[in-house]
Amino acid sequence: MYKLLTTVALLVIISNFALAQGNGYGQKIGHFDSEYVLNQLPEYAEKTKELEALAKTYDKEVRSLYDELEKMRAELRANEVLLTPAMIEERKEAIEAKNQEALNKNTELFGFDGLYYKKVEELLTPLRTKVNLAVEVIAKKHGLDYIFDKAESIGMIFSNPVHDYTEFILEEMKAQQKGN
């Protein structure tokens, strides 16, 4: 959904740009690399490490459930000849319940609205907000109508380095940090 909206926005911008060219005035467009900017921030590295540790913890939880599930399946296969049909059915139901438990836990932790996703939003949104504020300042300072982010997949195939404002944005963020 996000990519569709981004693509539509890009098409609108390009069409506006084309119309503007036809009217005799141009729009100034720049780009930057948010991934590069974020990687220059020490707090981003801290947050990333925290998220990696959390992901490992959550992964262990989910993996242990799947390990239990596989163990139950192996036990059933090994003992199937010794069990009655009712016992086999009972164990299959237990296996299905464990499978559902593992799926639910995986969704709870890593699903679209899962705990990991919420933690990512909680930790990274303030940093992205800082970047966005710096982008806005630089856009106004340099008279830019649009700034694209090369790190996001919006279909930018080529970008002239002359229009790269990444370093300006980093400088602005440093200046804002000194001001705080």
PDB file of N, CA, C and O in Angstrom, residues 132-163:
ATOM      1  N   ASN A 132      13.264  14.339   9.080  1.00  0.00           N
ATOM      2  CA  ASN A 132      12.247  15.056   8.301  1.00  0.00           C
ATOM      3  C   ASN A 132      12.289  16.555   8.567  1.00  0.00           C
ATOM      4  O   ASN A 132      12.109  17.363   7.642  1.00  0.00           O
ATOM      5  N   LEU A 133      12.514  16.953   9.810  1.00  0.00           N
ATOM      6  CA  LEU A 133      12.612  18.378  10.130  1.00  0.00           C
ATOM      7  C   LEU A 133      13.829  19.001   9.448  1.00  0.00           C
ATOM      8  O   LEU A 133      13.749  20.114   8.916  1.00  0.00           O
ATOM      9  N   ALA A 134      14.942  18.281   9.464  1.00  0.00           N
ATOM     10  CA  ALA A 134      16.147  18.777   8.790  1.00  0.00           C
ATOM     11  C   ALA A 134      15.919  18.877   7.282  1.00  0.00           C
ATOM     12  O   ALA A 134      16.352  19.848   6.640  1.00  0.00           O
ATOM     13  N   VAL A 135      15.228  17.907   6.703  1.00  0.00           N
ATOM     14  CA  VAL A 135      14.916  17.929   5.272  1.00  0.00           C
ATOM     15  C   VAL A 135      14.078  19.163   4.944  1.00  0.00           C
ATOM     16  O   VAL A 135      14.332  19.863   3.962  1.00  0.00           O
ATOM     17  N   GLU A 136      13.108  19.444   5.781  1.00  0.00           N
ATOM     18  CA  GLU A 136      12.244  20.611   5.553  1.00  0.00           C
ATOM     19  C   GLU A 136      13.054  21.907   5.597  1.00  0.00           C
ATOM     20  O   GLU A 136      12.877  22.788   4.747  1.00  0.00           O
ATOM     21  N   VAL A 137      13.949  22.032   6.566  1.00  0.00           N
ATOM     22  CA  VAL A 137      14.785  23.223   6.676  1.00  0.00           C
ATOM     23  C   VAL A 137      15.654  23.382   5.428  1.00  0.00           C
ATOM     24  O   VAL A 137      15.747  24.474   4.855  1.00  0.00           O
ATOM     25  N   ILE A 138      16.281  22.288   5.008  1.00  0.00           N
ATOM     26  CA  ILE A 138      17.158  22.338   3.826  1.00  0.00           C
ATOM     27  C   ILE A 138      16.351  22.654   2.562  1.00  0.00           C
ATOM     28  O   ILE A 138      16.800  23.422   1.711  1.00  0.00           O
ATOM     29  N   ALA A 139      15.180  22.087   2.438  1.00  0.00           N
ATOM     30  CA  ALA A 139      14.342  22.360   1.270  1.00  0.00           C
ATOM     31  C   ALA A 139      14.012  23.850   1.183  1.00  0.00           C
ATOM     32  O   ALA A 139      14.092  24.461   0.107  1.00  0.00           O
ATOM     33  N   LYS A 140      13.662  24.432   2.316  1.00  0.00           N
ATOM     34  CA  LYS A 140      13.336  25.865   2.331  1.00  0.00           C
ATOM     35  C   LYS A 140      14.584  26.709   2.069  1.00  0.00           C
ATOM     36  O   LYS A 140      14.541  27.677   1.319  1.00  0.00           O
ATOM     37  N   LYS A 141      15.695  26.309   2.678  1.00  0.00           N
ATOM     38  CA  LYS A 141      16.943  27.056   2.549  1.00  0.00           C
ATOM     39  C   LYS A 141      17.437  27.071   1.105  1.00  0.00           C
ATOM     40  O   LYS A 141      17.986  28.059   0.625  1.00  0.00           O
ATOM     41  N   HIS A 142      17.239  25.975   0.376  1.00  0.00           N
ATOM     42  CA  HIS A 142      17.734  25.849  -0.999  1.00  0.00           C
ATOM     43  C   HIS A 142      16.635  26.048  -2.048  1.00  0.00           C
ATOM     44  O   HIS A 142      16.867  25.838  -3.232  1.00  0.00           O
ATOM     45  N   GLY A 143      15.451  26.429  -1.610  1.00  0.00           N
ATOM     46  CA  GLY A 143      14.356  26.698  -2.549  1.00  0.00           C
ATOM     47  C   GLY A 143      13.905  25.472  -3.317  1.00  0.00           C
ATOM     48  O   GLY A 143      13.546  25.567  -4.492  1.00  0.00           O
ATOM     49  N   LEU A 144      13.901  24.322  -2.679  1.00  0.00           N
ATOM     50  CA  LEU A 144      13.497  23.083  -3.344  1.00  0.00           C
ATOM     51  C   LEU A 144      11.988  22.895  -3.245  1.00  0.00           C
ATOM     52  O   LEU A 144      11.381  23.159  -2.214  1.00  0.00           O
ATOM     53  N   ASP A 145      11.407  22.426  -4.328  1.00  0.00           N
ATOM     54  CA  ASP A 145       9.988  22.107  -4.328  1.00  0.00           C
ATOM     55  C   ASP A 145       9.745  20.679  -3.842  1.00  0.00           C
ATOM     56  O   ASP A 145       8.736  20.405  -3.206  1.00  0.00           O
ATOM     57  N   TYR A 146      10.661  19.781  -4.157  1.00  0.00           N
ATOM     58  CA  TYR A 146      10.528  18.376  -3.777  1.00  0.00           C
ATOM     59  C   TYR A 146      11.902  17.825  -3.402  1.00  0.00           C
ATOM     60  O   TYR A 146      12.902  18.182  -4.018  1.00  0.00           O
ATOM     61  N   ILE A 147      11.903  16.937  -2.419  1.00  0.00           N
ATOM     62  CA  ILE A 147      13.113  16.182  -2.092  1.00  0.00           C
ATOM     63  C   ILE A 147      12.714  14.718  -2.018  1.00  0.00           C
ATOM     64  O   ILE A 147      11.814  14.343  -1.269  1.00  0.00           O
ATOM     65  N   PHE A 148      13.379  13.910  -2.821  1.00  0.00           N
ATOM     66  CA  PHE A 148      13.137  12.468  -2.819  1.00  0.00           C
ATOM     67  C   PHE A 148      14.154  11.781  -1.920  1.00  0.00           C
ATOM     68  O   PHE A 148      15.272  12.254  -1.765  1.00  0.00           O
ATOM     69  N   ASP A 149      13.767  10.666  -1.397  1.00  0.00           N
ATOM     70  CA  ASP A 149      14.648   9.857  -0.569  1.00  0.00           C
ATOM     71  C   ASP A 149      15.133   8.672  -1.397  1.00  0.00           C
ATOM     72  O   ASP A 149      14.348   7.810  -1.772  1.00  0.00           O
ATOM     73  N   LYS A 150      16.425   8.620  -1.668  1.00  0.00           N
ATOM     74  CA  LYS A 150      16.991   7.536  -2.476  1.00  0.00           C
ATOM     75  C   LYS A 150      16.885   6.188  -1.770  1.00  0.00           C
ATOM     76  O   LYS A 150      16.862   5.155  -2.420  1.00  0.00           O
ATOM     77  N   ALA A 151      16.841   6.201  -0.443  1.00  0.00           N
ATOM     78  CA  ALA A 151      16.799   4.941   0.303  1.00  0.00           C
ATOM     79  C   ALA A 151      15.441   4.260   0.196  1.00  0.00           C
ATOM     80  O   ALA A 151      15.341   3.048   0.349  1.00  0.00           O
ATOM     81  N   GLU A 152      14.401   5.014  -0.062  1.00  0.00           N
ATOM     82  CA  GLU A 152      13.064   4.437  -0.214  1.00  0.00           C
ATOM     83  C   GLU A 152      12.899   3.999  -1.667  1.00  0.00           C
ATOM     84  O   GLU A 152      13.440   4.607  -2.577  1.00  0.00           O
ATOM     85  N   SER A 153      12.149   2.961  -1.880  1.00  0.00           N
ATOM     86  CA  SER A 153      11.990   2.436  -3.235  1.00  0.00           C
ATOM     87  C   SER A 153      10.857   3.161  -3.958  1.00  0.00           C
ATOM     88  O   SER A 153       9.723   2.709  -3.981  1.00  0.00           O
ATOM     89  N   ILE A 154      11.178   4.299  -4.520  1.00  0.00           N
ATOM     90  CA  ILE A 154      10.169   5.069  -5.251  1.00  0.00           C
ATOM     91  C   ILE A 154      10.424   5.034  -6.748  1.00  0.00           C
ATOM     92  O   ILE A 154       9.806   5.757  -7.507  1.00  0.00           O
ATOM     93  N   GLY A 155      11.363   4.219  -7.154  1.00  0.00           N
ATOM     94  CA  GLY A 155      11.611   4.075  -8.576  1.00  0.00           C
ATOM     95  C   GLY A 155      12.614   5.060  -9.126  1.00  0.00           C
ATOM     96  O   GLY A 155      12.631   5.324 -10.315  1.00  0.00           O
ATOM     97  N   MET A 156      13.457   5.645  -8.291  1.00  0.00           N
ATOM     98  CA  MET A 156      14.475   6.567  -8.772  1.00  0.00           C
ATOM     99  C   MET A 156      15.593   5.740  -9.404  1.00  0.00           C
ATOM    100  O   MET A 156      16.311   5.024  -8.721  1.00  0.00           O
ATOM    101  N   ILE A 157      15.710   5.827 -10.697  1.00  0.00           N
ATOM    102  CA  ILE A 157      16.691   5.034 -11.426  1.00  0.00           C
ATOM    103  C   ILE A 157      18.005   5.789 -11.544  1.00  0.00           C
ATOM    104  O   ILE A 157      19.072   5.214 -11.456  1.00  0.00           O
ATOM    105  N   PHE A 158      17.937   7.079 -11.723  1.00  0.00           N
ATOM    106  CA  PHE A 158      19.140   7.893 -11.839  1.00  0.00           C
ATOM    107  C   PHE A 158      18.944   9.163 -11.042  1.00  0.00           C
ATOM    108  O   PHE A 158      17.851   9.709 -10.979  1.00  0.00           O
ATOM    109  N   SER A 159      20.012   9.608 -10.419  1.00  0.00           N
ATOM    110  CA  SER A 159      19.971  10.901  -9.747  1.00  0.00           C
ATOM    111  C   SER A 159      21.328  11.586  -9.914  1.00  0.00           C
ATOM    112  O   SER A 159      22.373  10.977  -9.703  1.00  0.00           O
ATOM    113  N   ASN A 160      21.280  12.803 -10.323  1.00  0.00           N
ATOM    114  CA  ASN A 160      22.483  13.591 -10.523  1.00  0.00           C
ATOM    115  C   ASN A 160      23.027  13.991  -9.153  1.00  0.00           C
ATOM    116  O   ASN A 160      22.302  14.579  -8.352  1.00  0.00           O
ATOM    117  N   PRO A 161      24.284  13.693  -8.862  1.00  0.00           N
ATOM    118  CA  PRO A 161      24.851  14.037  -7.556  1.00  0.00           C
ATOM    119  C   PRO A 161      24.789  15.534  -7.231  1.00  0.00           C
ATOM    120  O   PRO A 161      24.828  15.917  -6.072  1.00  0.00           O
ATOM    121  N   VAL A 162      24.666  16.357  -8.255  1.00  0.00           N
ATOM    122  CA  VAL A 162      24.550  17.801  -8.039  1.00  0.00           C
ATOM    123  C   VAL A 162      23.324  18.119  -7.183  1.00  0.00           C
ATOM    124  O   VAL A 162      23.317  19.071  -6.411  1.00  0.00           O
ATOM    125  N   HIS A 163      22.304  17.296  -7.300  1.00  0.00           N
ATOM    126  CA  HIS A 163      21.054  17.540  -6.586  1.00  0.00           C
ATOM    127  C   HIS A 163      20.948  16.744  -5.286  1.00  0.00           C
ATOM    128  O   HIS A 163      19.883  16.651  -4.705  1.00  0.00           O
TER     129      HIS A 163
END
